């Protein structure tokens, strides 16, 4: 059974439909990439899974359970973590408080403490600044903090909206390694990425969105190999 | 020397009222993003609840304060559920929410006036002044300063040490991220509406006991309270504390100044706004901004 499944989801803002009839499946321990040009509706689609934008139709299943009607905070508590593309931290809270908020609904004080130290060990940049307000962090550091905050909720599936944006190649590599480690723990990952090549290479399965519709889906390597896709959307030449 | 100490004490008294009255306004602004003008009537309502309790033979100030806190908190909770929350859920923007709060305030104010009386009432007993070191005080003022200290320290601890308090700050900083972190925004908002208005009700009791009780009790001091809230950087609790006492000082020194130059002390109110405008020219986002 898929840990997260979107069935024919149509969503948008106000009366405007932005994404139409998108179906996506994420299995436990799998990285699924959603790629597509700017404005194709990738972020809107992720938000529709979280109950942050208006959904017109479609169903969302978490571990087989229908969570379509859940408010956003209950979706989070069910076990869906989210790293937004923008506004991804609590600017007025310290780094440690940001992490604590990620574990807001957990009751195991000891476990929270342990996870918090583990994440600070994982990202030394954050550890150095643990008492600073998040608004003083750089874009890359915020990205790390956002990922850490999402992990604090011990999600079964993690939705990441362009986690590699703002990151130096070195930090991006670190994040990709961390994502691989998260995947090893059996957590499903749904990854929206601008860096299409990196994302599809890391992914087990991929979906290509364009103008709010799913144009193509398939194994990450298969999508990468598709010649027309490479030229039209990835901007890659054949010989690359 | 004694006169100077007396002015400082008066500043602390003024500042304490502002702090108690402005706390809810600034905290709920952080969550709901509109200035709730009905706070004027929350203050008034608290004053009347206090009056009810203090008229009884066995009435005591702490009891009146506690009752005003709970009753005003409930009034605010009802007004949130019946008026503001439906508007917020329909994504009403700042102006409609603000106008709704002014309308709700009118309803409460006129209900109090019609059902009770429009005439000014006085709290009994009258508080006797006595000498405490260099200054003359009443027990009421000491209670008031104590209540403000309690509120300031208590809220500081709440906001920095407890999960609920951190959630209040988290929602103010990034409401959507709070939701996807599993924070039940509604519950936190209910709690904050209750708590904030409770303090405003307490401010009403002290204000009424120190002056007179009437349906315009809160309305009359709403503008300087807004000045304090804006001066502190609306939404910022620590800015509010600073601003409350800064304006308290400015007003009480200003009164002396007005008398010295032979102007009416009726200008007292204007001093708050003079300070507000001066500070905002140099710090447009307020003291905390
Ligand atoms: N809050 C909003 N209200 C109305 N329309 C919006 C809103 N946010 C996004 N849109 C519209 O939805 C469309 C898809 O935007 P979305 O952010 O989902 O694209 P994206 O694929 O994530 O793009 P990018 O790669 O640049 O992040 C765009 O045309 C955008 O104008
Ligand atoms: Mg996007």
Tab-separated table of C-alpha atoms in Angstrom, chain B residues 25 34-42 84 97-99 101-103 105 109 219 222-223 226:
chain	number	residue	atom	x	y	z
B	25	UNK	CA	-4.707	43.822	21.499
B	34	UNK	CA	-6.342	43.188	12.536
B	35	UNK	CA	-6.658	45.764	15.323
B	36	UNK	CA	-9.650	44.743	17.407
B	37	UNK	CA	-11.440	47.956	18.384
B	38	UNK	CA	-13.884	46.005	20.548
B	39	UNK	CA	-11.081	45.971	23.124
B	40	UNK	CA	-12.451	49.333	24.267
B	41	UNK	CA	-15.628	47.570	25.329
B	42	UNK	CA	-13.780	44.585	26.770
B	84	UNK	CA	-14.434	37.377	13.817
B	97	UNK	CA	-12.445	42.890	10.265
B	98	UNK	CA	-11.572	46.226	11.808
B	99	UNK	CA	-14.956	47.734	10.923
B	101	UNK	CA	-14.818	45.093	15.569
B	102	UNK	CA	-15.884	48.748	15.762
B	103	UNK	CA	-19.484	47.654	15.142
B	105	UNK	CA	-17.859	47.466	20.199
B	109	UNK	CA	-21.213	49.744	24.619
B	219	UNK	CA	-13.484	54.042	24.532
B	222	UNK	CA	-8.593	53.273	23.533
B	223	UNK	CA	-6.608	55.779	21.503
B	226	UNK	CA	-3.450	52.046	20.419
